[in-house]
């Protein structure tokens, strides 16, 4: 740049600078104070006087306000330069005449000296340090901006990006830096100059072409313009500090309010969930099915493994939020946080306790319901088995009764056998009522227990009762029929006996009558006797026939009655109505023959009268002999065998034949003598032979009757023996059936026990199954012996010809098959129970180990969490306590392993604990998170305590800035280095303030070390967060008034528009003298009250 160029640029820039400062003091409308030509308008001294007064606020001495003459102007110039000297501004050989004579270079030099002292030397006491401090300030403020690298005050600002970066750093709301490009230098410069002037009030000291139309812009002009940025933004430093402090408290309060609101919302939401879940867990509607309760258990386990851990984490997060809030409030001397009503941690823990109790109660309720449903399922299975067995039993019995319908009987014994069978039937039926009652009781238990299919069970109970009612009524009907049949058979038996007796008497009478009818010798010895005998003959025949007819009528009536009762056979007699009728017919024939013999004898007596005394005597003796023998033999009684023996003993055919032979010889002698008749007797040889033949026939008939009686007796004995044998067989069948029923009932009960599905999740449950099994196993030996005896007994039945037994519930093959099944099932059941016992013992051991280890881990987490949350003492002591906790969660791995084993074993419950691995994992994560959060908070608090709440980045910046201005690296700064360093950090101090700083923080040589400098900056930047500091910060922004306007807030919150918006939305408004403002005092009191 040529001399002419830099003079032109400086002249323009310095003119604008002077005008800007004059306007700040005196206003824009005061034209006399508007410099148009800087080399001419300082010639009367008045403008310089006004400028120094505007800049430094020094008193204005008396001067000539309207100088006309050169001496007057020079006097004023001298007064003005005296004011310049009073401000210790070095003008470097400047003379009054230079101003009076319009010496542009000297005038520009004077203005630069003023600018340097007022605007730039405030950065340091030497120009070099001031320049370096201003440069360092620019570098710090533009650090991180793309394409911006400030290394000087000429070329580094040519593209305008550095100006835009300075504005954006402090007021990002004024321009969009990311949209700018270094290629658009003019546009960038125009944007920066306009924004600086319009939005920040920084005068546009430079024109765009001042930078773009020269290779190296004028350094002094750029420094002057940049110093305006520095001065403006540095003047905002106090406002920014005040704003920052207010913002920190506001943000702290806002954050706390948000955290409190978040806590309240989270706690309320969690409490709502807890209360809702507690109510849900109290619901006992488990669907009343085994599948339903298993589903509920799965849902509950899913809740414990998934939903509950999530909510546990939420609870721990809520508690952690409360602890963080409490730590923040206590560390900043704020009142204790009181959550909204019902949302305190105590309320939360109380509700959580109720939830856990509800979980425990639900777990127990689910286990009870599962046990109830499993018991109901077992009862249903038992009921179904018993119902089937009972139904089969009833149907078989009904079938037995059905098969006997229309049965025909031929004897009392047959009916009595059926009655005995019916007695056995009724005995089985009576004994079966215990099994029926057991089934009904099981069914009623199911109904009383509200079994899901109670209506069906009730229907089936009714069907069983109906079956047994049908069995009872059918048995009663059968008994009535058999009793009727027995009465009929008994009546027939009596009638048979009566028939046999009457038929025998009639037969005897007819036989005797026949024998008498065959006797043709008793007509008389003489003709007179024979003639007289006719009346006797007729009377006797009439009486015999009448008696026969009378007796036959009785026999016929009995026969008719027997036939009417269905009787066709009579084991008590061989006689029948027909055989008796035949004998009567024979009798009638014999009577007719007797009449004919009488007629013959009458004729013979009429023809011959011979005397036969001897013959008559022998004949009468012989007849007497026959009669006597007949009477003796006819009187024989006793058993047929005895009668047969006595008759054979009494009957001597040879003796009778000998006697008859003598008579024959006598008769032959009589014939030889010519005697053909005998008046002394009506007996003739022919008659005697007839009588002898009749007697022999009588004996023969008697022996035949005895033989028939013997046969009849034998038949009766055989019938009785057969009946007794049949009864014995019936008794054997009944006895077999009874024993079979007992064994079958045991088999059914054993089958229920042995095949009852093992549904249990506990030692107690498997012990119950084991006790039932042990009972069956202990009875098995005795029952096996009973079975073997029954099989042997069946062999006897088979040997006796009995291959079917309708009374028996099982055949031997079925019994052996079922016994083999039970034998195998016992072995299988024994092994299954052994395996199940081992499994349950292992599961129980897993449960106990899990419960113990889980409780150990839970206690460790709880105690560690309590230690972490109850740390006391200074922040460092609390942090040391946290760091010494040495959290060891290795036990959780063992819990995880045990949990995996429990899952693999299918264990879904644990009565020893409510803890779950998922819950413990959540607690463990929360413990780590809580401790980490506490540690971070404490470390943050510790750093804040150690460094006055100055961020670590800012401390690093302080150290970096110190080292940069410690040129000779001797470890300290002298006063001008210190001032430049402070300026680079946005801290503008006067010389007096600089001296005070060195006295307080410097060494004996009036120098300041890094530690001293850091202590000063920390103290300078320290935010105490107390109420008075925040009130003072507001007062800084509003010049001490008790209200503040939005415009006064704006500079302090340029980089935090959101915080400003929050403040404006929450501070109460206050109007004073028609000025709308905000009551910051009330707002601050409100902030520090919570």
Short mmCIF file of N, CA, C and O in Angstrom, two decimals, residues 673-756:
data_model
loop_
_atom_site.label_atom_id
_atom_site.label_comp_id
_atom_site.label_asym_id
_atom_site.label_seq_id
_atom_site.Cartn_x
_atom_site.Cartn_y
_atom_site.Cartn_z
N UNK A 673 -111.88 -189.96 42.23
CA UNK A 673 -112.99 -190.57 42.97
C UNK A 673 -114.31 -190.13 42.35
O UNK A 673 -115.38 -190.51 42.82
N UNK A 674 -114.25 -189.25 41.45
CA UNK A 674 -115.46 -188.82 40.76
C UNK A 674 -116.10 -187.60 41.40
O UNK A 674 -117.22 -187.24 41.07
N UNK A 675 -115.35 -186.96 42.31
CA UNK A 675 -115.90 -185.74 42.95
C UNK A 675 -115.52 -184.57 42.08
O UNK A 675 -114.34 -184.24 41.89
N UNK A 676 -116.56 -183.97 41.64
CA UNK A 676 -116.31 -182.83 40.76
C UNK A 676 -116.74 -181.54 41.41
O UNK A 676 -116.55 -180.47 40.84
N UNK A 677 -117.37 -181.60 42.57
CA UNK A 677 -117.78 -180.36 43.28
C UNK A 677 -117.61 -180.57 44.77
O UNK A 677 -117.49 -181.70 45.22
N UNK A 678 -117.72 -179.47 45.46
CA UNK A 678 -117.51 -179.55 46.92
C UNK A 678 -118.39 -178.49 47.55
O UNK A 678 -118.17 -177.28 47.38
N UNK A 679 -119.36 -178.97 48.28
CA UNK A 679 -120.31 -178.03 48.90
C UNK A 679 -119.75 -177.35 50.14
O UNK A 679 -120.33 -176.40 50.64
N UNK A 680 -118.65 -177.95 50.55
CA UNK A 680 -118.08 -177.36 51.77
C UNK A 680 -117.16 -176.18 51.49
O UNK A 680 -116.71 -175.51 52.44
N UNK A 681 -116.90 -175.93 50.30
CA UNK A 681 -116.02 -174.77 49.98
C UNK A 681 -116.27 -174.34 48.57
O UNK A 681 -116.69 -175.16 47.74
N UNK A 682 -116.09 -173.14 48.40
CA UNK A 682 -116.23 -172.62 47.04
C UNK A 682 -114.87 -172.54 46.36
O UNK A 682 -114.74 -172.00 45.28
N UNK A 683 -113.90 -173.05 47.06
CA UNK A 683 -112.55 -173.00 46.51
C UNK A 683 -112.32 -174.22 45.67
O UNK A 683 -112.67 -175.32 46.05
N UNK A 684 -111.72 -174.00 44.55
CA UNK A 684 -111.35 -175.10 43.67
C UNK A 684 -109.85 -174.97 43.41
O UNK A 684 -109.22 -173.98 43.74
N UNK A 685 -109.38 -176.07 42.85
CA UNK A 685 -107.93 -176.02 42.55
C UNK A 685 -107.63 -174.83 41.65
O UNK A 685 -106.62 -174.14 41.82
N UNK A 686 -108.50 -174.64 40.69
CA UNK A 686 -108.30 -173.52 39.79
C UNK A 686 -108.32 -172.20 40.54
O UNK A 686 -107.51 -171.31 40.29
N UNK A 687 -109.27 -172.13 41.51
CA UNK A 687 -109.33 -170.90 42.32
C UNK A 687 -108.07 -170.73 43.15
O UNK A 687 -107.52 -169.62 43.26
N UNK A 688 -107.66 -171.84 43.71
CA UNK A 688 -106.46 -171.76 44.56
C UNK A 688 -105.24 -171.41 43.72
O UNK A 688 -104.39 -170.61 44.15
N UNK A 689 -105.17 -172.02 42.53
CA UNK A 689 -104.06 -171.66 41.65
C UNK A 689 -104.14 -170.19 41.28
O UNK A 689 -103.12 -169.47 41.20
N UNK A 690 -105.41 -169.75 41.03
CA UNK A 690 -105.59 -168.31 40.71
C UNK A 690 -105.14 -167.43 41.87
O UNK A 690 -104.49 -166.41 41.69
N UNK A 691 -105.60 -167.91 43.08
CA UNK A 691 -105.20 -167.13 44.25
C UNK A 691 -103.68 -167.14 44.39
O UNK A 691 -103.07 -166.13 44.75
N UNK A 692 -103.11 -168.35 44.17
CA UNK A 692 -101.65 -168.42 44.27
C UNK A 692 -101.00 -167.55 43.23
O UNK A 692 -100.06 -166.80 43.54
N UNK A 693 -101.48 -167.58 42.03
CA UNK A 693 -100.93 -166.72 40.99
C UNK A 693 -101.16 -165.23 41.32
O UNK A 693 -100.31 -164.38 41.04
N UNK A 694 -102.35 -164.97 41.84
CA UNK A 694 -102.65 -163.58 42.24
C UNK A 694 -101.69 -163.12 43.32
O UNK A 694 -101.20 -161.98 43.33
N UNK A 695 -101.46 -164.11 44.28
CA UNK A 695 -100.53 -163.76 45.36
C UNK A 695 -99.14 -163.49 44.79
O UNK A 695 -98.45 -162.54 45.15
N UNK A 696 -98.71 -164.38 43.92
CA UNK A 696 -97.40 -164.18 43.32
C UNK A 696 -97.38 -162.86 42.52
O UNK A 696 -96.37 -162.13 42.54
N UNK A 697 -98.47 -162.55 41.82
CA UNK A 697 -98.54 -161.27 41.10
C UNK A 697 -98.47 -160.09 42.07
O UNK A 697 -97.83 -159.06 41.81
N UNK A 698 -99.18 -160.34 43.21
CA UNK A 698 -99.16 -159.29 44.24
C UNK A 698 -97.72 -159.03 44.68
O UNK A 698 -97.25 -157.88 44.79
N UNK A 699 -97.04 -160.17 44.99
CA UNK A 699 -95.65 -160.01 45.42
C UNK A 699 -94.81 -159.37 44.32
O UNK A 699 -93.98 -158.47 44.57
N UNK A 700 -95.08 -159.83 43.10
CA UNK A 700 -94.31 -159.27 41.99
C UNK A 700 -94.58 -157.78 41.83
O UNK A 700 -93.66 -156.98 41.62
N UNK A 701 -95.89 -157.43 41.92
CA UNK A 701 -96.23 -156.01 41.84
C UNK A 701 -95.61 -155.21 42.97
O UNK A 701 -95.16 -154.07 42.77
N UNK A 702 -95.63 -155.83 44.17
CA UNK A 702 -95.03 -155.14 45.32
C UNK A 702 -93.54 -154.90 45.07
O UNK A 702 -93.00 -153.81 45.33
N UNK A 703 -92.91 -156.00 44.57
CA UNK A 703 -91.48 -155.84 44.28
C UNK A 703 -91.25 -154.82 43.16
O UNK A 703 -90.28 -154.04 43.18
N UNK A 704 -92.14 -154.80 42.17
CA UNK A 704 -92.03 -153.82 41.09
C UNK A 704 -92.19 -152.40 41.65
O UNK A 704 -91.44 -151.47 41.29
N UNK A 705 -93.21 -152.27 42.54
CA UNK A 705 -93.40 -150.94 43.16
C UNK A 705 -92.17 -150.53 43.96
O UNK A 705 -91.74 -149.37 43.95
N UNK A 706 -91.64 -151.58 44.67
CA UNK A 706 -90.43 -151.27 45.46
C UNK A 706 -89.29 -150.91 44.52
O UNK A 706 -88.53 -149.95 44.77
N UNK A 707 -89.17 -151.68 43.43
CA UNK A 707 -88.13 -151.34 42.46
C UNK A 707 -88.33 -149.92 41.91
O UNK A 707 -87.36 -149.15 41.77
N UNK A 708 -89.60 -149.63 41.60
CA UNK A 708 -89.90 -148.27 41.12
C UNK A 708 -89.57 -147.22 42.18
O UNK A 708 -89.04 -146.13 41.87
N UNK A 709 -89.88 -147.58 43.42
CA UNK A 709 -89.58 -146.65 44.52
C UNK A 709 -88.08 -146.45 44.66
O UNK A 709 -87.59 -145.34 44.94
N UNK A 710 -87.37 -147.61 44.49
CA UNK A 710 -85.89 -147.51 44.58
C UNK A 710 -85.37 -146.61 43.45
O UNK A 710 -84.53 -145.74 43.66
N UNK A 711 -85.88 -146.86 42.25
CA UNK A 711 -85.46 -146.03 41.11
C UNK A 711 -85.83 -144.57 41.36
O UNK A 711 -85.04 -143.65 41.10
N UNK A 712 -87.07 -144.37 41.85
CA UNK A 712 -87.51 -143.00 42.14
C UNK A 712 -86.63 -142.35 43.19
O UNK A 712 -86.21 -141.20 43.06
N UNK A 713 -86.31 -143.16 44.22
CA UNK A 713 -85.43 -142.65 45.28
C UNK A 713 -84.07 -142.31 44.70
O UNK A 713 -83.49 -141.26 45.00
N UNK A 714 -83.58 -143.21 43.87
CA UNK A 714 -82.27 -142.96 43.27
C UNK A 714 -82.32 -141.70 42.38
O UNK A 714 -81.39 -140.90 42.38
N UNK A 715 -83.46 -141.61 41.65
CA UNK A 715 -83.61 -140.41 40.82
C UNK A 715 -83.65 -139.15 41.68
O UNK A 715 -83.07 -138.12 41.34
N UNK A 716 -84.40 -139.26 42.81
CA UNK A 716 -84.48 -138.10 43.72
C UNK A 716 -83.11 -137.78 44.30
O UNK A 716 -82.70 -136.63 44.38
N UNK A 717 -82.41 -138.84 44.70
CA UNK A 717 -81.08 -138.61 45.27
C UNK A 717 -80.14 -138.02 44.21
O UNK A 717 -79.33 -137.13 44.49
N UNK A 718 -80.26 -138.55 42.98
CA UNK A 718 -79.43 -138.00 41.91
C UNK A 718 -79.78 -136.54 41.63
O UNK A 718 -78.90 -135.70 41.41
N UNK A 719 -81.09 -136.28 41.66
CA UNK A 719 -81.53 -134.89 41.44
C UNK A 719 -81.02 -133.99 42.54
O UNK A 719 -80.56 -132.87 42.29
N UNK A 720 -81.14 -134.52 43.78
CA UNK A 720 -80.64 -133.72 44.91
C UNK A 720 -79.14 -133.54 44.80
O UNK A 720 -78.60 -132.44 45.03
N UNK A 721 -78.43 -134.64 44.45
CA UNK A 721 -76.97 -134.55 44.32
C UNK A 721 -76.61 -133.56 43.21
O UNK A 721 -75.68 -132.76 43.34
N UNK A 722 -77.38 -133.67 42.11
CA UNK A 722 -77.13 -132.74 41.00
C UNK A 722 -77.40 -131.30 41.43
O UNK A 722 -76.63 -130.39 41.10
N UNK A 723 -78.49 -131.14 42.17
CA UNK A 723 -78.82 -129.79 42.64
C UNK A 723 -77.75 -129.29 43.60
O UNK A 723 -77.34 -128.14 43.56
N UNK A 724 -77.31 -130.22 44.49
CA UNK A 724 -76.26 -129.83 45.44
C UNK A 724 -74.97 -129.50 44.69
O UNK A 724 -74.27 -128.53 45.03
N UNK A 725 -74.66 -130.31 43.67
CA UNK A 725 -73.46 -130.03 42.87
C UNK A 725 -73.59 -128.69 42.14
O UNK A 725 -72.64 -127.90 42.09
N UNK A 726 -74.81 -128.49 41.61
CA UNK A 726 -75.06 -127.21 40.93
C UNK A 726 -74.94 -126.05 41.90
O UNK A 726 -74.37 -125.01 41.58
N UNK A 727 -75.48 -126.27 43.11
CA UNK A 727 -75.39 -125.23 44.13
C UNK A 727 -73.94 -124.96 44.51
O UNK A 727 -73.52 -123.82 44.71
N UNK A 728 -73.20 -126.09 44.61
CA UNK A 728 -71.77 -125.95 44.93
C UNK A 728 -71.07 -125.13 43.85
O UNK A 728 -70.26 -124.23 44.15
N UNK A 729 -71.39 -125.45 42.59
CA UNK A 729 -70.78 -124.70 41.49
C UNK A 729 -71.20 -123.23 41.52
O UNK A 729 -70.39 -122.33 41.27
N UNK A 730 -72.49 -123.01 41.80
CA UNK A 730 -72.97 -121.62 41.92
C UNK A 730 -72.24 -120.91 43.04
O UNK A 730 -71.84 -119.75 42.90
N UNK A 731 -72.10 -121.62 44.16
CA UNK A 731 -71.38 -121.02 45.30
C UNK A 731 -69.94 -120.72 44.91
O UNK A 731 -69.39 -119.67 45.29
N UNK A 732 -69.31 -121.63 44.16
CA UNK A 732 -67.94 -121.39 43.71
C UNK A 732 -67.87 -120.18 42.79
O UNK A 732 -66.96 -119.34 42.91
N UNK A 733 -68.84 -120.08 41.86
CA UNK A 733 -68.85 -118.92 40.97
C UNK A 733 -69.06 -117.63 41.75
O UNK A 733 -68.41 -116.62 41.49
N UNK A 734 -69.97 -117.68 42.72
CA UNK A 734 -70.24 -116.48 43.53
C UNK A 734 -69.00 -116.12 44.34
O UNK A 734 -68.60 -114.94 44.43
N UNK A 735 -68.38 -117.15 44.94
CA UNK A 735 -67.18 -116.90 45.75
C UNK A 735 -66.06 -116.34 44.88
O UNK A 735 -65.37 -115.38 45.26
N UNK A 736 -65.88 -116.89 43.67
CA UNK A 736 -64.88 -116.38 42.73
C UNK A 736 -65.19 -114.93 42.37
O UNK A 736 -64.31 -114.08 42.33
N UNK A 737 -66.47 -114.69 42.09
CA UNK A 737 -66.87 -113.34 41.68
C UNK A 737 -66.59 -112.33 42.79
O UNK A 737 -66.13 -111.21 42.54
N UNK A 738 -66.87 -112.74 44.05
CA UNK A 738 -66.63 -111.82 45.18
C UNK A 738 -65.14 -111.51 45.29
O UNK A 738 -64.73 -110.34 45.42
N UNK A 739 -64.31 -112.56 45.24
CA UNK A 739 -62.87 -112.34 45.35
C UNK A 739 -62.36 -111.55 44.15
O UNK A 739 -61.48 -110.69 44.29
N UNK A 740 -62.92 -111.84 43.00
CA UNK A 740 -62.51 -111.12 41.78
C UNK A 740 -62.87 -109.64 41.89
O UNK A 740 -62.11 -108.77 41.47
N UNK A 741 -64.06 -109.36 42.45
CA UNK A 741 -64.49 -107.97 42.63
C UNK A 741 -63.53 -107.22 43.53
O UNK A 741 -63.15 -106.07 43.25
N UNK A 742 -63.11 -107.87 44.63
CA UNK A 742 -62.16 -107.24 45.55
C UNK A 742 -60.86 -106.93 44.83
O UNK A 742 -60.30 -105.82 44.94
N UNK A 743 -60.34 -107.94 44.10
CA UNK A 743 -59.09 -107.72 43.37
C UNK A 743 -59.24 -106.68 42.27
O UNK A 743 -58.35 -105.85 42.06
N UNK A 744 -60.36 -106.72 41.57
CA UNK A 744 -60.58 -105.76 40.49
C UNK A 744 -60.64 -104.33 41.04
O UNK A 744 -60.11 -103.40 40.43
N UNK A 745 -61.30 -104.18 42.17
CA UNK A 745 -61.37 -102.85 42.79
C UNK A 745 -59.96 -102.38 43.16
O UNK A 745 -59.60 -101.23 42.96
N UNK A 746 -59.14 -103.31 43.71
CA UNK A 746 -57.76 -102.95 44.06
C UNK A 746 -56.98 -102.59 42.80
O UNK A 746 -56.21 -101.63 42.78
N UNK A 747 -57.20 -103.38 41.73
CA UNK A 747 -56.51 -103.11 40.47
C UNK A 747 -56.88 -101.74 39.92
O UNK A 747 -56.02 -101.00 39.42
N UNK A 748 -58.14 -101.42 40.02
CA UNK A 748 -58.59 -100.10 39.53
C UNK A 748 -57.95 -98.98 40.32
O UNK A 748 -57.45 -98.00 39.76
N UNK A 749 -57.97 -99.14 41.64
CA UNK A 749 -57.35 -98.11 42.49
C UNK A 749 -55.85 -98.03 42.22
O UNK A 749 -55.26 -96.93 42.16
N UNK A 750 -55.21 -99.21 42.09
CA UNK A 750 -53.78 -99.23 41.80
C UNK A 750 -53.49 -98.58 40.46
O UNK A 750 -52.51 -97.84 40.31
N UNK A 751 -54.35 -98.88 39.47
CA UNK A 751 -54.16 -98.29 38.15
C UNK A 751 -54.25 -96.77 38.21
O UNK A 751 -53.48 -96.06 37.57
N UNK A 752 -55.20 -96.26 39.02
CA UNK A 752 -55.32 -94.81 39.19
C UNK A 752 -54.04 -94.23 39.77
O UNK A 752 -53.55 -93.20 39.33
N UNK A 753 -53.52 -94.89 40.80
CA UNK A 753 -52.32 -94.39 41.47
C UNK A 753 -51.11 -94.50 40.55
O UNK A 753 -50.32 -93.56 40.41
N UNK A 754 -50.95 -95.66 39.89
CA UNK A 754 -49.75 -95.92 39.11
C UNK A 754 -49.72 -95.12 37.81
O UNK A 754 -48.64 -94.82 37.29
N UNK A 755 -50.88 -94.81 37.27
CA UNK A 755 -50.94 -94.09 35.99
C UNK A 755 -51.34 -92.64 36.15
O UNK A 755 -51.56 -91.94 35.15
N UNK A 756 -51.47 -92.20 37.40
CA UNK A 756 -51.78 -90.80 37.65
C UNK A 756 -50.59 -89.96 37.18
O UNK A 756 -49.47 -90.14 37.66
#
